[in-house]
Amino acid sequence: MQSLIVDGGNRLVGETRVGGAKNSVLPILASTVLTDGESVLHNCPVISDVYSAERILTHLGCSSSLEENTAIVKSSVNRYDIPEKLMCEMRSSIIFLGALLGKTGRCTLSLPGGCELGARPIDIHINSLKKMGAVVTEKFGTLDFSAPKGLCGSKLILPFPSVGATENIILAACLANGETQIKNAAREPEIADLADFLNKCGAKITGAGEGTVIINGVSSLKGSEHTIMPDRIVAATYMSAAASTGGEIRLTGICRNDLDSVVPVFEEMGCYVYSYGDSMFIKANKLHSVKKILTMPYPAFPTDAQAVVMAALACAEGTSVFVENIFENRYQHVPALTKMGADIKVEGKVAIVEGVKSLSGANVYATDLRGGAALVVAALGAEGRTVIGNIHHIDRGYENIEKSFSLLGGKISRK
Ligand code: UD1
C-alpha cells in the first residue's frame, strides 16, 4: 500500500495543464462497445479508472491501448458479461450496461463498486431500460438484462437527473428502433462530450447537455477520433490547493464555462480569478468564509468539488456552511480534516466549518476519491508533515498527483 508524504506550508506558484475529464472518458470508452472499428481518444487521463475500463473492454473482446494520453480502442465485442471482479473496481462500470445491451441485446453484471458515497442505487437506469423493452432478472446478486425483441425508442421522464442513468439511456438508445426522448436529463457537460463523440461515430443525438435529450436510433456506428473535454473537478482541486497555500497559479487547458458555479465561490473566499481563452489565473489572498455552498445537479455547484473546497475553507476566517444534496455519505473526509485541526461539525446534509488559524500535519487515510484529494489540498497548506494512506482512491481520478503539485512547488512524494 502506497502513501503520499506531504510537507506543508509551501505556496504553490506556477503553471499547470488540466488533463481530460475522468467523468467524460469513462462513458466514452464504454460507448466504443457500440461501434465497429477503431476509435482514437486524445487528452485521455492516465488514471486507474481508465485502466479499469480498459480491462472491461479487453474482457469483452476489444483491444485497447493507452500511450501518452491517447487511447486507441479497436471494438469487436464477442461477449456480454462483466465479471463481478471488474464491476467492483469502479461504479462507472455500470455505464457498460446501456452500451452492451444496445450492441448485443444482452448484458449480465453485478452491482457496481466505486466510491462508497451512500446507497447509490441504479433503479433509474433499470426502470428506463425496462421501458425501452429490456427484461431484467436477478439471481444471487447478478443482474441479467436481455432485449428479446430489441430495444425500442421511448419517452422517458427521469425522477432525478441522474448522470449515469442519462448516459446509459443515451447509449442504449443509439442503436434502438425509433426515437428516445429523455426529459429531466442530467445536464452535466460530460454528457454533451459523450454525445459529441457518438455523433462523430454516426449517432443522431440532439439536446445533450440540456434538460431534454432526443436520440434517433441508427443501424450502426463506426469508430471515430475525439479529444476528451477538460476535467472541471481537477481544475477545482488545483484552485483549492492554490487557496489553501496562499499561492498563485495558472491553469491551462480548461473550459471556463464549465466552472461557472465554482469560480464565484473562490471569489467570495477572497481569491482573485482571471480567465482568458482556455487559461485561468488564480491568486489567493487572506481567505474569507463562504456563506453557503449547496451541491446540486449541474449547472449548480458540483458535489465532486465539495470536499476540496471544504479543505481550503478549513482555514478561512469565519463560518462556512455546506449543504450536500446529491450523496448522503459524502462527508467522509471530515474526520481526517478534524484530526489535522479543522473545526467541522456535520449534521445530516449540513457541514459547518469554523475557520481555524492553521492545520497541522497528521497521519490520515483517504476514504474516497474526492475526499482523498481534499486531504492533499489540506496537507499542502498545513504546518508539518502529513502522511496520506489508501491513496488508490486518489489514483482513480488524478494523474500523477504528486508530480503535478511538486512542479508547482509543493513538497509531496509517494512512498
Ligand atoms: C456521476 C459522476 C460522479 C458525480 C455524480 C453526481 C461519473 C463517472 N460519476 O456519478 O463523479 O459525483 O455523477 O454529479 O460520471 N440515484 C438513484 N438512482 C439511480 C441513479 C442515481 O437514486 O438509478 C441517486 C444516487 O444515489 C445519487 C444521485 O442520484 O444520490 C446522483 O447520482 P448520479 O447522478 O447517477 O451519479 P453517478 O452517475 O453515479
Coordinates of C-alpha atoms and ligand atoms in Angstrom, one line a residue:
M1 CA 0.0 0.0 0.0
Q2 CA 1.5 3.3 -1.0
S3 CA 1.2 6.7 0.8
L4 CA 1.6 10.3 -0.1
I5 CA 4.0 12.2 2.1
V6 CA 3.3 16.0 2.2
D7 CA 5.4 18.6 3.9
G8 CA 3.0 21.5 4.0
G9 CA 3.4 25.2 4.1
N10 CA 4.8 25.9 0.7
R11 CA 3.0 28.4 -1.6
L12 CA 2.0 26.9 -4.9
V13 CA 3.3 29.0 -7.7
G14 CA 3.5 28.4 -11.5
E15 CA 1.6 26.9 -14.3
T16 CA 0.0 23.5 -14.9
R17 CA -2.2 21.9 -17.5
V18 CA -5.5 20.3 -16.6
G19 CA -6.0 17.0 -18.4
G20 CA -9.1 15.2 -19.8
A21 CA -12.1 14.6 -17.6
K22 CA -12.5 11.2 -15.9
N23 CA -16.3 11.5 -16.0
S24 CA -16.2 12.0 -19.7
V25 CA -13.6 9.5 -20.8
L26 CA -15.2 6.6 -18.9
P27 CA -18.6 6.7 -20.6
I28 CA -16.9 7.4 -23.9
L29 CA -14.7 4.3 -23.5
A30 CA -17.8 2.3 -22.7
S31 CA -19.6 3.8 -25.8
T32 CA -16.9 2.3 -28.1
V33 CA -18.6 -1.0 -27.5
L34 CA -21.4 0.3 -29.7
T35 CA -19.1 1.0 -32.6
D36 CA -17.4 -1.1 -35.3
G37 CA -13.8 -0.3 -35.9
E38 CA -11.2 1.9 -34.3
S39 CA -11.6 4.9 -32.1
V40 CA -8.8 7.3 -31.0
L41 CA -9.3 9.4 -27.9
H42 CA -6.9 12.2 -27.2
N43 CA -6.4 14.0 -23.9
C44 CA -7.1 10.8 -22.1
P45 CA -6.1 11.0 -18.4
V46 CA -3.7 8.2 -17.2
I47 CA -5.7 7.2 -14.1
S48 CA -6.6 3.9 -12.6
D49 CA -10.3 4.1 -13.5
V50 CA -9.3 4.3 -17.2
Y51 CA -7.2 1.1 -16.8
S52 CA -10.3 -0.5 -15.1
A53 CA -12.4 0.5 -18.2
E54 CA -9.7 -0.9 -20.5
R55 CA -9.8 -4.2 -18.6
I56 CA -13.6 -4.5 -19.2
L57 CA -13.1 -3.7 -22.9
T58 CA -10.4 -6.3 -23.2
H59 CA -12.6 -8.9 -21.4
L60 CA -15.4 -8.1 -23.9
G61 CA -13.1 -8.9 -26.8
C62 CA -12.0 -5.3 -27.7
S63 CA -8.4 -4.2 -27.8
S64 CA -7.3 -1.1 -26.1
S65 CA -4.0 0.8 -25.6
L66 CA -3.1 4.0 -23.7
E67 CA 0.0 5.8 -24.6
E68 CA 0.9 9.5 -23.9
N69 CA -2.6 10.4 -23.1
T70 CA -4.1 8.8 -26.3
A71 CA -6.3 5.8 -26.0
I72 CA -6.9 3.6 -29.1
V73 CA -9.8 1.2 -28.9
K74 CA -10.5 -1.5 -31.5
S75 CA -14.0 -2.6 -30.9
S76 CA -15.1 -6.2 -31.6
V77 CA -17.4 -7.3 -28.8
N78 CA -17.8 -11.1 -28.5
R79 CA -19.4 -11.5 -25.1
Y80 CA -22.0 -9.7 -22.9
D81 CA -21.0 -10.5 -19.3
I82 CA -18.9 -8.3 -17.0
P83 CA -17.4 -10.4 -14.1
E84 CA -18.0 -9.2 -10.5
K85 CA -14.3 -8.5 -10.0
L86 CA -14.3 -5.9 -12.8
M87 CA -17.6 -4.4 -11.8
C88 CA -16.3 -3.9 -8.3
E89 CA -13.3 -1.8 -9.4
M90 CA -15.4 1.3 -10.1
R91 CA -19.0 2.5 -10.1
S92 CA -18.9 3.8 -13.7
S93 CA -18.7 0.2 -14.9
I94 CA -22.5 0.4 -14.9
I95 CA -22.2 2.6 -18.0
F96 CA -21.2 -0.6 -19.9
L97 CA -24.8 -1.8 -19.4
G98 CA -26.5 0.5 -21.9
A99 CA -23.8 0.1 -24.4
L100 CA -23.7 -3.8 -24.2
L101 CA -27.4 -4.1 -24.2
G102 CA -27.7 -1.8 -27.2
K103 CA -25.0 -3.7 -29.1
T104 CA -25.6 -7.3 -28.3
G105 CA -29.2 -7.4 -26.8
R106 CA -27.8 -8.9 -23.6
C107 CA -25.8 -7.9 -20.6
T108 CA -25.0 -9.8 -17.4
L109 CA -23.4 -8.0 -14.5
S110 CA -23.4 -7.5 -10.7
L111 CA -24.0 -4.3 -8.8
P112 CA -21.1 -1.8 -9.4
G113 CA -18.3 -0.8 -6.9
G114 CA -16.6 2.6 -6.7
C115 CA -16.7 5.3 -4.0
E116 CA -18.9 4.4 -1.1
L117 CA -20.9 7.6 -1.0
G118 CA -24.1 6.1 0.2
A119 CA -26.6 3.6 -1.3
R120 CA -26.0 4.7 -4.9
P121 CA -28.9 2.7 -6.3
I122 CA -29.4 2.1 -10.1
D123 CA -33.2 2.0 -10.1
I124 CA -33.5 4.9 -12.6
H125 CA -31.2 3.0 -15.0
I126 CA -33.1 -0.2 -14.7
N127 CA -36.6 1.3 -15.0
S128 CA -35.7 3.3 -18.0
L129 CA -34.2 0.3 -19.8
K130 CA -37.3 -1.7 -19.0
K131 CA -39.4 1.0 -20.6
M132 CA -37.2 0.6 -23.7
G133 CA -38.1 -3.2 -23.8
A134 CA -35.4 -4.7 -21.6
V135 CA -36.2 -7.7 -19.5
V136 CA -34.3 -8.0 -16.2
T137 CA -33.9 -10.9 -13.9
E138 CA -31.8 -11.1 -10.7
K139 CA -30.1 -14.3 -9.3
F140 CA -27.6 -14.2 -6.4
G141 CA -26.8 -10.5 -6.9
T142 CA -26.2 -11.0 -10.7
L143 CA -28.4 -8.9 -13.0
D144 CA -29.3 -10.4 -16.4
F145 CA -30.6 -7.9 -19.0
S146 CA -32.0 -9.0 -22.3
A147 CA -34.0 -7.3 -25.1
P148 CA -35.5 -10.3 -26.9
K149 CA -37.3 -8.0 -29.4
G150 CA -34.6 -5.4 -29.5
L151 CA -34.7 -2.1 -27.7
C152 CA -37.2 0.5 -28.8
G153 CA -37.3 4.2 -28.5
S154 CA -39.4 5.5 -25.6
K155 CA -40.4 8.7 -23.9
L156 CA -38.7 8.8 -20.5
I157 CA -39.1 11.3 -17.7
L158 CA -36.4 10.8 -15.1
P159 CA -37.4 11.2 -11.4
F160 CA -34.0 12.8 -10.8
P161 CA -31.4 14.0 -13.4
S162 CA -29.0 11.1 -12.7
V163 CA -25.8 11.5 -14.7
G164 CA -25.2 7.7 -15.1
A165 CA -28.8 6.9 -16.0
T166 CA -28.9 9.7 -18.6
E167 CA -25.7 8.3 -20.1
N168 CA -26.9 4.7 -20.0
I169 CA -30.1 5.6 -21.8
I170 CA -28.3 7.6 -24.5
L171 CA -26.0 4.5 -25.0
A172 CA -28.9 2.1 -25.2
A173 CA -30.9 4.4 -27.5
C174 CA -28.2 4.9 -30.2
L175 CA -28.9 1.6 -31.9
A176 CA -32.5 1.2 -30.7
N177 CA -35.5 1.2 -33.0
G178 CA -37.0 4.7 -33.3
E179 CA -36.8 7.8 -31.2
T180 CA -36.0 8.1 -27.5
Q181 CA -36.8 11.2 -25.5
I182 CA -35.2 11.8 -22.1
K183 CA -36.9 14.5 -20.0
N184 CA -35.3 15.9 -16.8
A185 CA -32.0 14.5 -18.2
A186 CA -28.8 15.4 -16.4
R187 CA -27.1 18.5 -17.9
E188 CA -23.5 17.9 -17.0
P189 CA -21.1 18.9 -19.7
E190 CA -19.6 15.4 -19.7
I191 CA -22.9 14.2 -21.2
A192 CA -22.6 16.7 -24.1
D193 CA -19.0 15.4 -24.6
L194 CA -20.3 11.8 -24.8
A195 CA -22.9 12.8 -27.4
D196 CA -20.3 14.7 -29.4
F197 CA -18.2 11.6 -29.7
L198 CA -21.2 9.4 -30.5
N199 CA -22.5 11.8 -33.2
K200 CA -19.0 11.7 -34.8
C201 CA -19.5 7.9 -34.9
G202 CA -22.8 8.4 -36.7
A203 CA -25.3 8.6 -33.9
K204 CA -28.2 11.0 -34.0
I205 CA -28.4 12.8 -30.6
T206 CA -29.6 16.3 -30.0
G207 CA -30.0 18.3 -26.8
A208 CA -27.3 16.6 -24.8
G209 CA -26.2 18.9 -22.0
E210 CA -29.8 20.2 -21.8
G211 CA -32.8 19.0 -19.9
T212 CA -34.4 17.2 -22.9
V213 CA -32.2 14.8 -25.0
I214 CA -33.5 13.2 -28.2
I215 CA -31.9 10.1 -29.7
N216 CA -32.9 8.7 -33.0
G217 CA -31.7 5.1 -33.4
V218 CA -29.4 4.3 -36.3
S219 CA -28.4 0.8 -37.6
S220 CA -24.7 1.0 -36.9
L221 CA -21.9 3.2 -35.6
K222 CA -18.3 3.5 -36.8
G223 CA -15.2 4.3 -34.7
S224 CA -14.1 8.0 -34.5
E225 CA -11.5 10.4 -33.2
H226 CA -12.2 12.7 -30.3
T227 CA -10.4 14.9 -27.8
I228 CA -11.7 14.4 -24.2
M229 CA -13.0 17.6 -22.6
P230 CA -11.0 19.2 -19.6
D231 CA -11.6 17.9 -16.1
R232 CA -13.5 20.6 -14.2
I233 CA -13.1 18.8 -10.9
V234 CA -9.3 18.5 -11.3
A235 CA -9.4 22.3 -12.1
A236 CA -11.4 22.9 -8.9
T237 CA -8.8 20.8 -6.9
Y238 CA -5.9 23.0 -8.2
M239 CA -7.9 26.1 -7.4
S240 CA -8.5 24.8 -3.8
A241 CA -4.8 24.0 -3.4
A242 CA -3.8 27.5 -4.6
A243 CA -6.3 28.9 -2.0
S244 CA -5.1 26.6 0.9
T245 CA -1.4 27.5 0.3
G246 CA -1.9 31.2 -0.4
G247 CA -0.5 30.6 -3.8
E248 CA -0.9 31.9 -7.3
I249 CA -1.2 29.5 -10.3
R250 CA -2.2 29.5 -13.9
L251 CA -4.3 26.6 -15.2
T252 CA -4.2 25.9 -18.9
G253 CA -6.4 23.5 -20.9
I254 CA -9.6 24.4 -19.0
C255 CA -13.1 25.2 -20.1
R256 CA -14.1 28.3 -18.1
N257 CA -17.9 27.9 -18.8
D258 CA -17.9 24.6 -17.0
L259 CA -16.6 26.3 -13.9
D260 CA -19.3 29.0 -13.7
S261 CA -20.6 27.7 -10.4
V262 CA -17.2 27.2 -8.9
V263 CA -15.4 30.5 -9.7
P264 CA -17.8 32.7 -7.6
V265 CA -17.1 30.5 -4.6
F266 CA -13.4 31.3 -4.8
E267 CA -14.1 35.0 -5.4
E268 CA -16.3 35.0 -2.3
M269 CA -13.3 33.4 -0.5
G270 CA -11.2 36.5 -1.5
C271 CA -9.2 34.9 -4.3
Y272 CA -8.6 36.9 -7.5
V273 CA -9.6 34.8 -10.5
Y274 CA -9.0 35.9 -14.1
S275 CA -9.8 33.8 -17.2
Y276 CA -8.7 34.1 -20.8
G277 CA -9.3 31.6 -23.5
D278 CA -8.6 28.1 -22.1
S279 CA -6.5 29.5 -19.2
M280 CA -7.3 30.7 -15.7
F281 CA -5.1 32.6 -13.3
I282 CA -6.0 32.3 -9.6
K283 CA -4.2 34.3 -6.8
A284 CA -5.2 33.6 -3.2
N285 CA -5.3 36.3 -0.6
K286 CA -6.4 36.1 3.0
L287 CA -9.2 33.6 2.9
H288 CA -12.8 34.5 4.0
S289 CA -15.6 32.1 4.7
V290 CA -18.3 31.3 2.2
K291 CA -21.9 31.8 3.4
K292 CA -23.5 28.7 1.9
I293 CA -22.4 26.1 -0.7
L294 CA -25.2 23.9 -1.9
T295 CA -24.3 20.9 -4.0
M296 CA -26.9 20.3 -6.7
P297 CA -27.0 18.8 -10.3
Y298 CA -25.2 20.9 -13.0
P299 CA -25.2 23.8 -13.6
A300 CA -25.2 24.3 -9.8
F301 CA -22.1 23.7 -7.6
P302 CA -20.8 20.1 -8.1
T303 CA -20.8 17.6 -5.3
D304 CA -17.4 16.4 -6.6
A305 CA -15.8 19.8 -5.7
Q306 CA -17.4 19.9 -2.2
A307 CA -14.6 18.1 -0.3
V308 CA -11.6 20.0 -1.9
V309 CA -13.3 23.4 -1.4
M310 CA -14.0 22.4 2.2
A311 CA -10.4 21.6 2.8
A312 CA -9.5 25.2 1.6
L313 CA -12.1 26.8 3.7
A314 CA -10.9 25.0 6.9
C315 CA -8.5 27.9 7.4
A316 CA -10.7 30.7 6.2
E317 CA -11.8 33.5 8.6
G318 CA -15.4 32.9 9.7
T319 CA -18.0 30.3 9.3
S320 CA -18.8 28.4 6.1
V321 CA -21.8 26.2 5.6
F322 CA -22.1 23.3 3.1
V323 CA -25.3 21.5 2.2
E324 CA -24.7 18.2 0.4
N325 CA -27.8 17.4 -1.7
I326 CA -26.5 14.7 -4.0
F327 CA -25.0 11.9 -1.9
E328 CA -26.0 11.0 1.7
N329 CA -22.5 9.9 2.7
R330 CA -20.2 12.5 1.3
Y331 CA -18.5 14.0 4.4
Q332 CA -16.2 11.0 5.0
H333 CA -13.1 13.3 4.7
V334 CA -14.3 15.4 7.7
P335 CA -12.8 13.1 10.5
A336 CA -9.4 13.3 8.8
L337 CA -9.6 17.1 8.4
T338 CA -10.6 17.3 12.1
K339 CA -7.6 15.2 13.0
M340 CA -5.5 17.8 11.2
G341 CA -7.0 20.5 13.4
A342 CA -10.1 21.6 11.4
D343 CA -13.3 22.6 13.2
I344 CA -16.1 21.0 11.2
K345 CA -19.4 19.8 12.5
V346 CA -21.7 17.6 10.4
E347 CA -25.4 17.2 10.9
G348 CA -27.1 15.2 8.2
K349 CA -26.7 17.0 4.9
V350 CA -25.1 20.1 6.6
A351 CA -21.5 20.7 7.4
I352 CA -20.5 23.8 9.4
V353 CA -16.8 24.8 9.0
E354 CA -15.5 27.2 11.6
G355 CA -12.2 28.6 10.1
V356 CA -9.1 27.9 12.2
K357 CA -5.7 29.6 12.1
S358 CA -3.9 26.7 10.6
L359 CA -3.9 22.9 10.1
S360 CA -1.2 20.6 11.3
G361 CA 0.2 17.5 9.6
A362 CA -1.1 14.1 10.7
N363 CA -1.4 10.5 9.6
V364 CA -4.7 10.2 7.7
Y365 CA -6.4 7.9 5.2
A366 CA -8.3 8.6 2.0
T367 CA -11.8 7.1 2.1
D368 CA -12.9 8.0 -1.4
L369 CA -11.6 9.8 -4.5
R370 CA -12.5 13.5 -3.9
G371 CA -12.3 13.1 -0.1
G372 CA -8.7 11.9 -0.7
A373 CA -7.9 14.9 -2.9
A374 CA -9.2 17.1 -0.1
L375 CA -6.6 15.7 2.2
V376 CA -3.9 16.6 -0.3
V377 CA -5.3 20.1 -0.5
A378 CA -5.3 20.4 3.3
A379 CA -1.9 18.8 3.7
L380 CA -0.3 21.2 1.2
G381 CA -1.4 24.2 3.3
A382 CA -0.8 22.6 6.7
E383 CA 2.1 23.0 9.1
G384 CA 4.4 20.0 9.2
R385 CA 4.2 16.6 7.6
T386 CA 1.0 14.7 6.6
V387 CA 1.1 11.1 5.6
I388 CA -2.0 10.1 3.5
G389 CA -2.8 6.4 3.2
N390 CA -5.2 4.5 0.9
I391 CA -4.2 6.6 -2.0
H392 CA -5.5 4.1 -4.5
H393 CA -8.7 6.2 -4.1
I394 CA -6.9 9.3 -5.3
D395 CA -5.2 7.5 -8.2
R396 CA -8.6 6.6 -9.6
G397 CA -9.1 10.2 -10.7
Y398 CA -5.8 12.2 -10.6
E399 CA -2.9 11.6 -12.9
N400 CA 0.4 11.5 -11.0
I401 CA -0.9 14.0 -8.4
E402 CA 2.5 14.2 -6.6
K403 CA 4.3 15.3 -9.8
S404 CA 1.6 17.9 -10.6
F405 CA 1.8 19.5 -7.2
S406 CA 5.6 19.2 -7.0
L407 CA 6.0 21.1 -10.2
L408 CA 4.1 23.9 -8.6
G409 CA 6.4 24.0 -5.6
G410 CA 4.5 21.6 -3.3
K411 CA 6.6 19.2 -1.2
I412 CA 4.9 15.9 -2.0
S413 CA 6.1 12.5 -2.8
R414 CA 4.9 8.9 -2.9
K415 CA 6.3 6.1 -0.8
Ligands
UD1_1 C1 -21.7 10.8 -11.6 C2 -20.2 11.1 -11.5 C3 -19.8 11.4 -10.1 C4 -20.7 12.6 -9.6 C5 -22.2 12.3 -9.8 C6 -23.0 13.5 -9.4 C7 -19.3 9.7 -13.3 C8 -18.4 8.6 -13.7 N1 -19.5 9.9 -12.0 O1 -22.0 9.7 -10.8 O2 -18.5 11.8 -10.1 O3 -20.4 12.7 -8.2 O4 -22.4 11.9 -11.2 O5 -22.7 14.6 -10.2 O6 -19.7 10.5 -14.1 N2 -29.5 7.8 -8.0 C9 -30.6 7.0 -7.7 N3 -31.0 6.0 -8.6 C10 -30.3 5.9 -9.8 C11 -29.2 6.7 -10.1 C12 -28.8 7.6 -9.1 O7 -31.2 7.1 -6.6 O8 -30.7 5.0 -10.5 C13 -29.1 8.8 -7.0 C14 -27.7 8.4 -6.4 O9 -27.8 7.5 -5.4 C15 -27.2 9.8 -6.0 C16 -27.8 10.7 -7.0 O10 -28.9 10.0 -7.6 O11 -27.7 10.1 -4.7 C17 -26.8 11.1 -8.1 O12 -26.4 10.0 -8.8 P1 -25.9 10.1 -10.4 O13 -26.2 11.4 -10.9 O14 -26.4 8.9 -11.0 O15 -24.3 9.9 -10.2 P2 -23.4 8.9 -10.9 O16 -23.7 8.8 -12.3 O17 -23.2 7.7 -10.1

